């Protein structure tokens, strides 16, 4: 047997040994995320069987109510993290308000912001989806988390990561000491270290990822940028376009291969669609930790001071040379008085 097999439990325990004053609560949060990921992964892999096992709102062959997968994933997170004793609050894409942990359950010093099933509109067509999470340390006093505990800048995250339910299931995370990827071996039910110290290729691959269906709603700067990527500027070679429409999948490819993922604002919706706290900020921390950059088109994502649990932001994540190119093109918008 190879000596290089490292499970996620072993890896996290090794990281904790480097912090002798650690209480273990942080390790517990990460291990609970990995447990929830395994449970969600099991259901995602059966998604195509939903008509056989029972559609949402109906009963399955066991006579149990079948939930939609995003609701199911949310319930798994609430169950595993909400009862695990390591967090004192959860912000979920699925819930308007901060979820506190009811007595008599124990709480811990962390708050988690999570998108339980990102890209869920792709589930029905068997395209990759993901889970994205962001962990902050509680700042307020008292037992329960306050919104201010989550409304922290992305640079204050203790850890961030995602689970990619693709042709295999991967959990990729950072605690601020590089980015590490683990692949689920379903035969033994363990995440095994498969991608240590991930670094985004620099200069970036000539690949851009954006929903071009919105072209006419973009600012002039954004339209010019994409024209450049399409090779419509003199002397510039065309890039390849790749857009899955599941942010985790598009980001995962960008992290491994390089290039740029973009979800710009539109003139009608300058903040775009993606949520800062549980989508863009965690992936931005991963991106920077892997040597990339993450921008809202003008400024660093991780410096944004959030004011709302579900606020949105334009997002440009990827290889540094390409994010800088974006900022160069979008700077013209400010000159023209366009905000997107
Ligand atoms: P979805 O609505 O399917 O959950 O944030 C949500 C998200 O997917 C991202 O995963 C994805 O990148 C984006 O929306 C796709 O949006 P468009 O269809 O507008 O391109």
mmCIF file of C-alpha atoms and ligand atoms in Angstrom:
data_model
loop_
_atom_site.group_PDB
_atom_site.id
_atom_site.type_symbol
_atom_site.label_atom_id
_atom_site.label_comp_id
_atom_site.label_asym_id
_atom_site.label_seq_id
_atom_site.Cartn_x
_atom_site.Cartn_y
_atom_site.Cartn_z
ATOM 1 C CA UNK A 1 0.000 0.000 0.000
ATOM 2 C CA UNK A 2 1.239 3.508 -0.803
ATOM 3 C CA UNK A 3 2.578 5.404 2.207
ATOM 4 C CA UNK A 4 1.329 8.681 0.821
ATOM 5 C CA UNK A 5 -2.369 8.133 1.580
ATOM 6 C CA UNK A 6 -3.554 11.017 3.770
ATOM 7 C CA UNK A 7 -7.176 11.322 4.812
ATOM 8 C CA UNK A 8 -8.754 14.704 5.434
ATOM 9 C CA UNK A 9 -8.976 13.839 9.150
ATOM 10 C CA UNK A 10 -5.234 13.134 9.297
ATOM 11 C CA UNK A 11 -4.440 16.289 7.350
ATOM 12 C CA UNK A 12 -6.538 18.544 9.575
ATOM 13 C CA UNK A 13 -5.166 16.911 12.722
ATOM 14 C CA UNK A 14 -1.646 17.580 11.394
ATOM 15 C CA UNK A 15 -2.521 21.250 10.852
ATOM 16 C CA UNK A 16 -3.934 21.458 14.375
ATOM 17 C CA UNK A 17 -0.737 20.047 15.879
ATOM 18 C CA UNK A 18 0.994 23.176 14.580
ATOM 19 C CA UNK A 19 -1.273 25.209 16.920
ATOM 20 C CA UNK A 20 -0.719 23.758 20.404
ATOM 21 C CA UNK A 21 -3.252 26.163 21.966
ATOM 22 C CA UNK A 22 -6.051 24.931 19.646
ATOM 23 C CA UNK A 23 -9.186 23.648 21.375
ATOM 24 C CA UNK A 24 -10.232 21.348 18.559
ATOM 25 C CA UNK A 25 -13.426 23.310 17.810
ATOM 26 C CA UNK A 26 -12.085 24.560 14.480
ATOM 27 C CA UNK A 27 -11.032 21.042 13.496
ATOM 28 C CA UNK A 28 -14.527 19.868 14.391
ATOM 29 C CA UNK A 29 -16.148 22.439 12.080
ATOM 30 C CA UNK A 30 -14.038 21.265 9.144
ATOM 31 C CA UNK A 31 -14.692 17.619 9.888
ATOM 32 C CA UNK A 32 -18.418 18.282 10.139
ATOM 33 C CA UNK A 33 -18.316 20.037 6.761
ATOM 34 C CA UNK A 34 -16.614 16.972 5.304
ATOM 35 C CA UNK A 35 -19.226 14.664 6.871
ATOM 36 C CA UNK A 36 -22.070 16.805 5.489
ATOM 37 C CA UNK A 37 -20.333 16.750 2.079
ATOM 38 C CA UNK A 38 -20.312 12.944 2.059
ATOM 39 C CA UNK A 39 -24.006 12.783 2.924
ATOM 40 C CA UNK A 40 -24.930 15.361 0.260
ATOM 41 C CA UNK A 41 -22.659 13.664 -2.290
ATOM 42 C CA UNK A 42 -24.482 10.371 -1.741
ATOM 43 C CA UNK A 43 -27.793 12.031 -2.591
ATOM 44 C CA UNK A 44 -26.450 14.068 -5.512
ATOM 45 C CA UNK A 45 -25.160 10.866 -7.115
ATOM 46 C CA UNK A 46 -28.698 9.466 -6.981
ATOM 47 C CA UNK A 47 -30.332 12.629 -8.331
ATOM 48 C CA UNK A 48 -31.236 11.007 -11.650
ATOM 49 C CA UNK A 49 -33.168 8.331 -9.785
ATOM 50 C CA UNK A 50 -35.565 10.844 -8.317
ATOM 51 C CA UNK A 51 -38.367 9.800 -10.669
ATOM 52 C CA UNK A 52 -37.873 6.212 -9.619
ATOM 53 C CA UNK A 53 -37.415 6.883 -5.923
ATOM 54 C CA UNK A 54 -40.026 9.629 -5.778
ATOM 55 C CA UNK A 55 -40.107 13.284 -6.867
ATOM 56 C CA UNK A 56 -39.990 16.205 -4.442
ATOM 57 C CA UNK A 57 -43.287 16.546 -2.652
ATOM 58 C CA UNK A 58 -44.121 12.862 -3.113
ATOM 59 C CA UNK A 59 -43.233 9.720 -1.184
ATOM 60 C CA UNK A 60 -40.407 7.372 -2.102
ATOM 61 C CA UNK A 61 -40.598 3.592 -2.106
ATOM 62 C CA UNK A 62 -39.980 3.585 1.642
ATOM 63 C CA UNK A 63 -42.986 5.843 2.180
ATOM 64 C CA UNK A 64 -40.720 8.794 3.144
ATOM 65 C CA UNK A 65 -41.263 12.344 1.929
ATOM 66 C CA UNK A 66 -38.735 13.240 -0.793
ATOM 67 C CA UNK A 67 -37.190 16.681 -0.560
ATOM 68 C CA UNK A 68 -35.727 18.768 -3.335
ATOM 69 C CA UNK A 69 -31.957 18.386 -3.243
ATOM 70 C CA UNK A 70 -31.205 21.965 -2.250
ATOM 71 C CA UNK A 71 -33.638 21.715 0.654
ATOM 72 C CA UNK A 72 -32.160 18.353 1.556
ATOM 73 C CA UNK A 73 -28.595 19.723 1.496
ATOM 74 C CA UNK A 74 -29.681 22.628 3.698
ATOM 75 C CA UNK A 75 -31.260 20.215 6.180
ATOM 76 C CA UNK A 76 -28.080 18.117 6.264
ATOM 77 C CA UNK A 77 -26.006 21.213 7.080
ATOM 78 C CA UNK A 78 -28.451 22.235 9.817
ATOM 79 C CA UNK A 79 -28.346 18.744 11.274
ATOM 80 C CA UNK A 80 -24.595 18.116 11.128
ATOM 81 C CA UNK A 81 -23.256 21.596 11.912
ATOM 82 C CA UNK A 82 -26.186 22.886 13.926
ATOM 83 C CA UNK A 83 -25.928 19.942 16.333
ATOM 84 C CA UNK A 84 -22.152 19.485 16.231
ATOM 85 C CA UNK A 85 -21.351 21.888 19.084
ATOM 86 C CA UNK A 86 -18.690 23.874 17.198
ATOM 87 C CA UNK A 87 -20.700 26.686 15.609
ATOM 88 C CA UNK A 88 -23.031 29.220 17.196
ATOM 89 C CA UNK A 89 -24.722 30.381 14.001
ATOM 90 C CA UNK A 90 -25.339 29.468 10.385
ATOM 91 C CA UNK A 91 -26.069 31.752 7.452
ATOM 92 C CA UNK A 92 -27.505 29.757 4.581
ATOM 93 C CA UNK A 93 -28.534 30.756 1.102
ATOM 94 C CA UNK A 94 -31.783 28.964 1.873
ATOM 95 C CA UNK A 95 -32.720 31.075 4.941
ATOM 96 C CA UNK A 96 -33.357 34.788 5.146
ATOM 97 C CA UNK A 97 -32.086 35.197 8.699
ATOM 98 C CA UNK A 98 -29.097 34.033 10.694
ATOM 99 C CA UNK A 99 -29.892 30.633 12.217
ATOM 100 C CA UNK A 100 -28.993 30.323 15.898
ATOM 101 C CA UNK A 101 -28.499 27.015 17.694
ATOM 102 C CA UNK A 102 -31.372 26.352 20.094
ATOM 103 C CA UNK A 103 -30.815 25.292 23.699
ATOM 104 C CA UNK A 104 -29.944 22.723 24.982
ATOM 105 C CA UNK A 105 -27.565 22.096 22.079
ATOM 106 C CA UNK A 106 -23.977 23.150 22.583
ATOM 107 C CA UNK A 107 -22.417 25.991 20.645
ATOM 108 C CA UNK A 108 -18.848 26.798 19.684
ATOM 109 C CA UNK A 109 -16.877 29.920 18.759
ATOM 110 C CA UNK A 110 -17.455 29.823 14.974
ATOM 111 C CA UNK A 111 -20.099 30.959 12.519
ATOM 112 C CA UNK A 112 -20.486 29.413 9.105
ATOM 113 C CA UNK A 113 -21.940 30.970 5.960
ATOM 114 C CA UNK A 114 -22.879 28.368 3.405
ATOM 115 C CA UNK A 115 -24.496 27.791 0.057
ATOM 116 C CA UNK A 116 -25.616 24.186 0.584
ATOM 117 C CA UNK A 117 -26.206 23.410 -3.103
ATOM 118 C CA UNK A 118 -24.814 25.954 -5.514
ATOM 119 C CA UNK A 119 -25.798 25.609 -9.161
ATOM 120 C CA UNK A 120 -28.942 23.745 -8.196
ATOM 121 C CA UNK A 121 -30.690 24.658 -11.451
ATOM 122 C CA UNK A 122 -28.249 22.187 -13.036
ATOM 123 C CA UNK A 123 -29.229 19.197 -10.913
ATOM 124 C CA UNK A 124 -32.020 18.041 -13.205
ATOM 125 C CA UNK A 125 -29.681 17.847 -16.188
ATOM 126 C CA UNK A 126 -26.875 15.951 -14.445
ATOM 127 C CA UNK A 127 -24.373 18.818 -14.458
ATOM 128 C CA UNK A 128 -21.909 19.384 -11.618
ATOM 129 C CA UNK A 129 -23.076 21.285 -8.557
ATOM 130 C CA UNK A 130 -21.315 22.292 -5.365
ATOM 131 C CA UNK A 131 -21.390 23.414 -1.753
ATOM 132 C CA UNK A 132 -19.512 26.587 -0.759
ATOM 133 C CA UNK A 133 -18.621 27.502 2.825
ATOM 134 C CA UNK A 134 -16.975 30.293 4.767
ATOM 135 C CA UNK A 135 -15.994 30.156 8.447
ATOM 136 C CA UNK A 136 -15.566 33.169 10.719
ATOM 137 C CA UNK A 137 -14.634 33.369 14.383
ATOM 138 C CA UNK A 138 -17.350 34.822 16.593
ATOM 139 C CA UNK A 139 -16.520 38.318 17.831
ATOM 140 C CA UNK A 140 -19.569 39.216 19.890
ATOM 141 C CA UNK A 141 -19.967 38.134 23.487
ATOM 142 C CA UNK A 142 -22.750 35.846 24.700
ATOM 143 C CA UNK A 143 -23.845 32.382 23.653
ATOM 144 C CA UNK A 144 -25.556 33.153 20.365
ATOM 145 C CA UNK A 145 -24.097 34.455 17.129
ATOM 146 C CA UNK A 146 -25.003 37.951 15.986
ATOM 147 C CA UNK A 147 -25.223 39.109 12.373
ATOM 148 C CA UNK A 148 -22.071 41.182 12.992
ATOM 149 C CA UNK A 149 -20.152 37.935 13.525
ATOM 150 C CA UNK A 150 -20.752 37.031 9.885
ATOM 151 C CA UNK A 151 -20.684 40.548 8.468
ATOM 152 C CA UNK A 152 -16.911 40.529 8.446
ATOM 153 C CA UNK A 153 -14.543 41.228 5.581
ATOM 154 C CA UNK A 154 -13.559 38.186 3.533
ATOM 155 C CA UNK A 155 -9.950 38.670 4.597
ATOM 156 C CA UNK A 156 -11.072 37.807 8.148
ATOM 157 C CA UNK A 157 -12.241 34.294 7.210
ATOM 158 C CA UNK A 158 -10.627 31.516 9.297
ATOM 159 C CA UNK A 159 -11.310 29.017 6.557
ATOM 160 C CA UNK A 160 -13.159 28.721 3.282
ATOM 161 C CA UNK A 161 -13.779 26.020 0.760
ATOM 162 C CA UNK A 162 -16.086 24.190 -1.547
ATOM 163 C CA UNK A 163 -17.241 20.710 -2.398
ATOM 164 C CA UNK A 164 -17.466 19.912 -6.082
ATOM 165 C CA UNK A 165 -19.905 17.133 -6.920
ATOM 166 C CA UNK A 166 -18.521 16.327 -10.355
ATOM 167 C CA UNK A 167 -17.306 13.159 -12.037
ATOM 168 C CA UNK A 168 -15.765 12.626 -8.621
ATOM 169 C CA UNK A 169 -16.530 14.518 -5.420
ATOM 170 C CA UNK A 170 -13.782 16.875 -4.261
ATOM 171 C CA UNK A 171 -13.460 18.990 -1.151
ATOM 172 C CA UNK A 172 -11.070 21.923 -1.559
ATOM 173 C CA UNK A 173 -10.295 24.227 1.350
ATOM 174 C CA UNK A 174 -7.908 26.737 2.844
ATOM 175 C CA UNK A 175 -7.232 27.767 6.399
ATOM 176 C CA UNK A 176 -4.891 30.503 5.191
ATOM 177 C CA UNK A 177 -1.969 28.134 4.651
ATOM 178 C CA UNK A 178 -2.355 27.223 1.007
ATOM 179 C CA UNK A 179 -5.146 25.452 -0.818
ATOM 180 C CA UNK A 180 -5.561 21.698 -0.579
ATOM 181 C CA UNK A 181 -7.889 19.381 -2.483
ATOM 182 C CA UNK A 182 -9.246 16.012 -1.350
ATOM 183 C CA UNK A 183 -11.064 13.481 -3.516
ATOM 184 C CA UNK A 184 -13.772 11.265 -2.063
ATOM 185 C CA UNK A 185 -13.059 7.565 -2.441
ATOM 186 C CA UNK A 186 -16.628 6.261 -2.236
ATOM 187 C CA UNK A 187 -15.465 2.680 -1.641
ATOM 188 C CA UNK A 188 -14.000 3.601 1.761
ATOM 189 C CA UNK A 189 -16.025 6.774 2.375
ATOM 190 C CA UNK A 190 -12.944 8.940 2.925
ATOM 191 C CA UNK A 191 -11.693 12.190 1.412
ATOM 192 C CA UNK A 192 -8.055 11.539 0.431
ATOM 193 C CA UNK A 193 -5.483 14.250 -0.218
ATOM 194 C CA UNK A 194 -5.174 14.390 -4.006
ATOM 195 C CA UNK A 195 -4.238 18.013 -4.763
ATOM 196 C CA UNK A 196 -1.862 19.425 -2.109
ATOM 197 C CA UNK A 197 -0.781 23.089 -2.383
ATOM 198 C CA UNK A 198 -2.879 24.029 -5.392
ATOM 199 C CA UNK A 199 -1.575 26.993 -7.349
ATOM 200 C CA UNK A 200 -3.480 28.728 -10.093
ATOM 201 C CA UNK A 201 -1.452 28.745 -13.327
ATOM 202 C CA UNK A 202 0.150 32.135 -13.957
ATOM 203 C CA UNK A 203 0.047 33.578 -16.540
ATOM 204 C CA UNK A 204 -3.462 32.270 -16.928
ATOM 205 C CA UNK A 205 -4.684 29.891 -19.585
ATOM 206 C CA UNK A 206 -6.445 31.719 -22.389
ATOM 207 C CA UNK A 207 -9.889 30.726 -21.141
ATOM 208 C CA UNK A 208 -12.733 33.038 -20.131
ATOM 209 C CA UNK A 209 -15.902 31.993 -18.371
ATOM 210 C CA UNK A 210 -18.980 34.211 -18.429
ATOM 211 C CA UNK A 211 -22.655 34.060 -19.398
ATOM 212 C CA UNK A 212 -22.533 35.927 -22.711
ATOM 213 C CA UNK A 213 -26.307 35.880 -22.951
ATOM 214 C CA UNK A 214 -26.231 39.109 -20.938
ATOM 215 C CA UNK A 215 -23.901 40.921 -23.375
ATOM 216 C CA UNK A 216 -26.337 43.690 -24.307
ATOM 217 C CA UNK A 217 -26.945 44.434 -20.612
ATOM 218 C CA UNK A 218 -23.243 44.911 -19.821
ATOM 219 C CA UNK A 219 -21.349 48.143 -19.496
ATOM 220 C CA UNK A 220 -19.285 49.290 -22.461
ATOM 221 C CA UNK A 221 -16.061 48.316 -20.627
ATOM 222 C CA UNK A 222 -17.301 44.756 -20.033
ATOM 223 C CA UNK A 223 -18.405 44.421 -23.656
ATOM 224 C CA UNK A 224 -15.018 45.623 -24.911
ATOM 225 C CA UNK A 225 -13.246 43.176 -22.588
ATOM 226 C CA UNK A 226 -15.183 40.211 -23.942
ATOM 227 C CA UNK A 227 -14.670 41.414 -27.518
ATOM 228 C CA UNK A 228 -10.957 41.277 -26.745
ATOM 229 C CA UNK A 229 -11.290 37.736 -25.359
ATOM 230 C CA UNK A 230 -13.086 36.772 -28.571
ATOM 231 C CA UNK A 231 -10.115 37.991 -30.587
ATOM 232 C CA UNK A 232 -11.969 40.942 -32.097
ATOM 233 C CA UNK A 233 -9.173 43.383 -31.262
ATOM 234 C CA UNK A 234 -6.321 43.721 -33.715
ATOM 235 C CA UNK A 235 -3.399 41.415 -33.027
ATOM 236 C CA UNK A 236 -4.963 39.673 -30.012
ATOM 237 C CA UNK A 237 -5.544 35.942 -30.257
ATOM 238 C CA UNK A 238 -8.981 34.631 -29.282
ATOM 239 C CA UNK A 239 -9.410 32.896 -25.923
ATOM 240 C CA UNK A 240 -11.481 29.740 -25.423
ATOM 241 C CA UNK A 241 -14.880 30.179 -23.768
ATOM 242 C CA UNK A 242 -16.064 27.773 -21.056
ATOM 243 C CA UNK A 243 -19.224 28.327 -18.985
ATOM 244 C CA UNK A 244 -20.895 25.540 -17.070
ATOM 245 C CA UNK A 245 -23.292 27.817 -15.173
ATOM 246 C CA UNK A 246 -22.393 26.219 -11.826
ATOM 247 C CA UNK A 247 -20.017 28.564 -10.062
ATOM 248 C CA UNK A 248 -18.170 25.806 -8.214
ATOM 249 C CA UNK A 249 -17.531 23.903 -11.437
ATOM 250 C CA UNK A 250 -16.431 27.016 -13.332
ATOM 251 C CA UNK A 251 -14.220 28.124 -10.447
ATOM 252 C CA UNK A 252 -12.728 24.650 -9.980
ATOM 253 C CA UNK A 253 -11.647 24.551 -13.624
ATOM 254 C CA UNK A 254 -10.245 28.069 -13.351
ATOM 255 C CA UNK A 255 -8.274 27.134 -10.221
ATOM 256 C CA UNK A 256 -6.746 24.052 -11.821
ATOM 257 C CA UNK A 257 -6.194 25.320 -15.354
ATOM 258 C CA UNK A 258 -5.999 29.090 -14.988
ATOM 259 C CA UNK A 259 -8.057 31.663 -16.867
ATOM 260 C CA UNK A 260 -10.830 33.888 -15.579
ATOM 261 C CA UNK A 261 -14.315 33.396 -14.182
ATOM 262 C CA UNK A 262 -16.594 36.438 -14.443
ATOM 263 C CA UNK A 263 -20.055 37.306 -13.220
ATOM 264 C CA UNK A 264 -20.334 41.027 -13.956
ATOM 265 C CA UNK A 265 -23.085 43.384 -12.942
ATOM 266 C CA UNK A 266 -25.502 44.594 -15.563
ATOM 267 C CA UNK A 267 -26.703 48.151 -16.088
ATOM 268 C CA UNK A 268 -30.014 47.218 -14.439
ATOM 269 C CA UNK A 269 -28.375 45.104 -11.683
ATOM 270 C CA UNK A 270 -24.939 46.599 -11.007
ATOM 271 C CA UNK A 271 -24.272 44.117 -8.201
ATOM 272 C CA UNK A 272 -24.916 41.106 -10.436
ATOM 273 C CA UNK A 273 -26.303 37.867 -9.047
ATOM 274 C CA UNK A 274 -23.698 36.152 -6.896
ATOM 275 C CA UNK A 275 -23.797 36.424 -3.112
ATOM 276 C CA UNK A 276 -20.796 37.857 -1.317
ATOM 277 C CA UNK A 277 -20.756 36.007 1.999
ATOM 278 C CA UNK A 278 -21.258 32.390 0.956
ATOM 279 C CA UNK A 279 -20.288 32.354 -2.710
ATOM 280 C CA UNK A 280 -17.813 35.012 -3.765
ATOM 281 C CA UNK A 281 -15.826 35.735 -0.564
ATOM 282 C CA UNK A 282 -14.923 32.087 0.158
ATOM 283 C CA UNK A 283 -13.895 31.406 -3.441
ATOM 284 C CA UNK A 284 -11.931 34.665 -3.417
ATOM 285 C CA UNK A 285 -9.935 33.555 -0.378
ATOM 286 C CA UNK A 286 -9.163 30.266 -2.115
ATOM 287 C CA UNK A 287 -8.214 32.131 -5.277
ATOM 288 C CA UNK A 288 -5.788 34.437 -3.475
ATOM 289 C CA UNK A 289 -4.353 31.607 -1.409
ATOM 290 C CA UNK A 290 -3.632 29.797 -4.683
ATOM 291 C CA UNK A 291 -1.818 32.835 -6.068
ATOM 292 C CA UNK A 292 -4.727 34.322 -8.021
ATOM 293 C CA UNK A 293 -6.690 37.538 -7.651
ATOM 294 C CA UNK A 294 -10.353 38.231 -6.914
ATOM 295 C CA UNK A 295 -11.931 41.565 -7.741
ATOM 296 C CA UNK A 296 -15.365 43.157 -8.029
ATOM 297 C CA UNK A 297 -14.054 44.779 -11.196
ATOM 298 C CA UNK A 298 -12.419 47.668 -9.364
ATOM 299 C CA UNK A 299 -11.446 46.574 -5.855
ATOM 300 C CA UNK A 300 -10.334 43.505 -3.943
ATOM 301 C CA UNK A 301 -13.311 41.311 -2.959
ATOM 302 C CA UNK A 302 -11.755 40.378 0.389
ATOM 303 C CA UNK A 303 -11.705 44.050 1.445
ATOM 304 C CA UNK A 304 -15.466 44.572 1.023
ATOM 305 C CA UNK A 305 -17.199 45.410 4.328
ATOM 306 C CA UNK A 306 -20.492 43.480 4.123
ATOM 307 C CA UNK A 307 -23.662 45.136 5.384
ATOM 308 C CA UNK A 308 -26.253 42.503 4.479
ATOM 309 C CA UNK A 309 -26.217 38.722 4.905
ATOM 310 C CA UNK A 310 -27.355 38.138 1.342
ATOM 311 C CA UNK A 311 -25.700 41.033 -0.483
ATOM 312 C CA UNK A 312 -24.480 40.523 -4.019
ATOM 313 C CA UNK A 313 -21.314 41.546 -5.772
ATOM 314 C CA UNK A 314 -19.894 41.414 -9.278
ATOM 315 C CA UNK A 315 -17.095 38.830 -9.337
ATOM 316 C CA UNK A 316 -13.920 38.382 -11.365
ATOM 317 C CA UNK A 317 -11.744 35.534 -10.109
ATOM 318 C CA UNK A 318 -8.727 33.946 -11.692
ATOM 319 C CA UNK A 319 -5.149 34.247 -12.818
ATOM 320 C CA UNK A 320 -3.619 37.574 -11.729
ATOM 321 C CA UNK A 321 -2.759 38.846 -15.212
ATOM 322 C CA UNK A 322 -6.360 38.396 -16.365
ATOM 323 C CA UNK A 323 -7.978 39.955 -13.279
ATOM 324 C CA UNK A 324 -5.684 42.953 -13.755
ATOM 325 C CA UNK A 325 -6.780 43.112 -17.389
ATOM 326 C CA UNK A 326 -10.426 43.175 -16.255
ATOM 327 C CA UNK A 327 -9.764 46.080 -13.879
ATOM 328 C CA UNK A 328 -8.007 47.936 -16.652
ATOM 329 C CA UNK A 329 -10.992 47.592 -18.996
ATOM 330 C CA UNK A 330 -13.613 48.342 -16.336
ATOM 331 C CA UNK A 331 -11.782 51.454 -15.109
ATOM 332 C CA UNK A 332 -13.114 53.130 -18.251
ATOM 333 C CA UNK A 333 -16.674 52.658 -16.916
ATOM 334 C CA UNK A 334 -15.935 54.978 -14.027
ATOM 335 C CA UNK A 335 -14.657 57.588 -16.438
ATOM 336 C CA UNK A 336 -17.886 57.181 -18.436
ATOM 337 C CA UNK A 337 -20.026 57.278 -15.282
ATOM 338 C CA UNK A 338 -21.200 53.650 -15.614
ATOM 339 C CA UNK A 339 -21.277 51.606 -12.424
ATOM 340 C CA UNK A 340 -21.345 48.054 -13.770
HETATM 341 P P1 LIG B 1 -27.766 28.638 -9.655
HETATM 342 O O1 LIG B 1 -28.632 29.830 -9.861
HETATM 343 O O2 LIG B 1 -28.088 27.476 -10.571
HETATM 344 O O3 LIG B 1 -27.697 28.199 -8.193
HETATM 345 O O4 LIG B 1 -25.223 31.478 -7.654
HETATM 346 C C1 LIG B 1 -26.043 30.717 -8.340
HETATM 347 C C2 LIG B 1 -25.579 30.228 -9.698
HETATM 348 O O5 LIG B 1 -26.242 29.061 -10.044
HETATM 349 C C3 LIG B 1 -24.065 29.968 -9.841
HETATM 350 O O6 LIG B 1 -23.679 28.702 -9.409
HETATM 351 C C4 LIG B 1 -23.811 30.161 -11.308
HETATM 352 O O7 LIG B 1 -22.482 30.535 -11.615
HETATM 353 C C5 LIG B 1 -24.782 31.249 -11.660
HETATM 354 O O8 LIG B 1 -25.838 31.218 -10.686
HETATM 355 C C6 LIG B 1 -25.392 31.060 -13.031
HETATM 356 O O9 LIG B 1 -26.203 32.156 -13.321
HETATM 357 P P2 LIG B 1 -26.674 32.521 -14.820
HETATM 358 O O10 LIG B 1 -27.645 31.463 -15.204
HETATM 359 O O11 LIG B 1 -27.280 33.869 -14.688
HETATM 360 O O12 LIG B 1 -25.442 32.524 -15.689
#
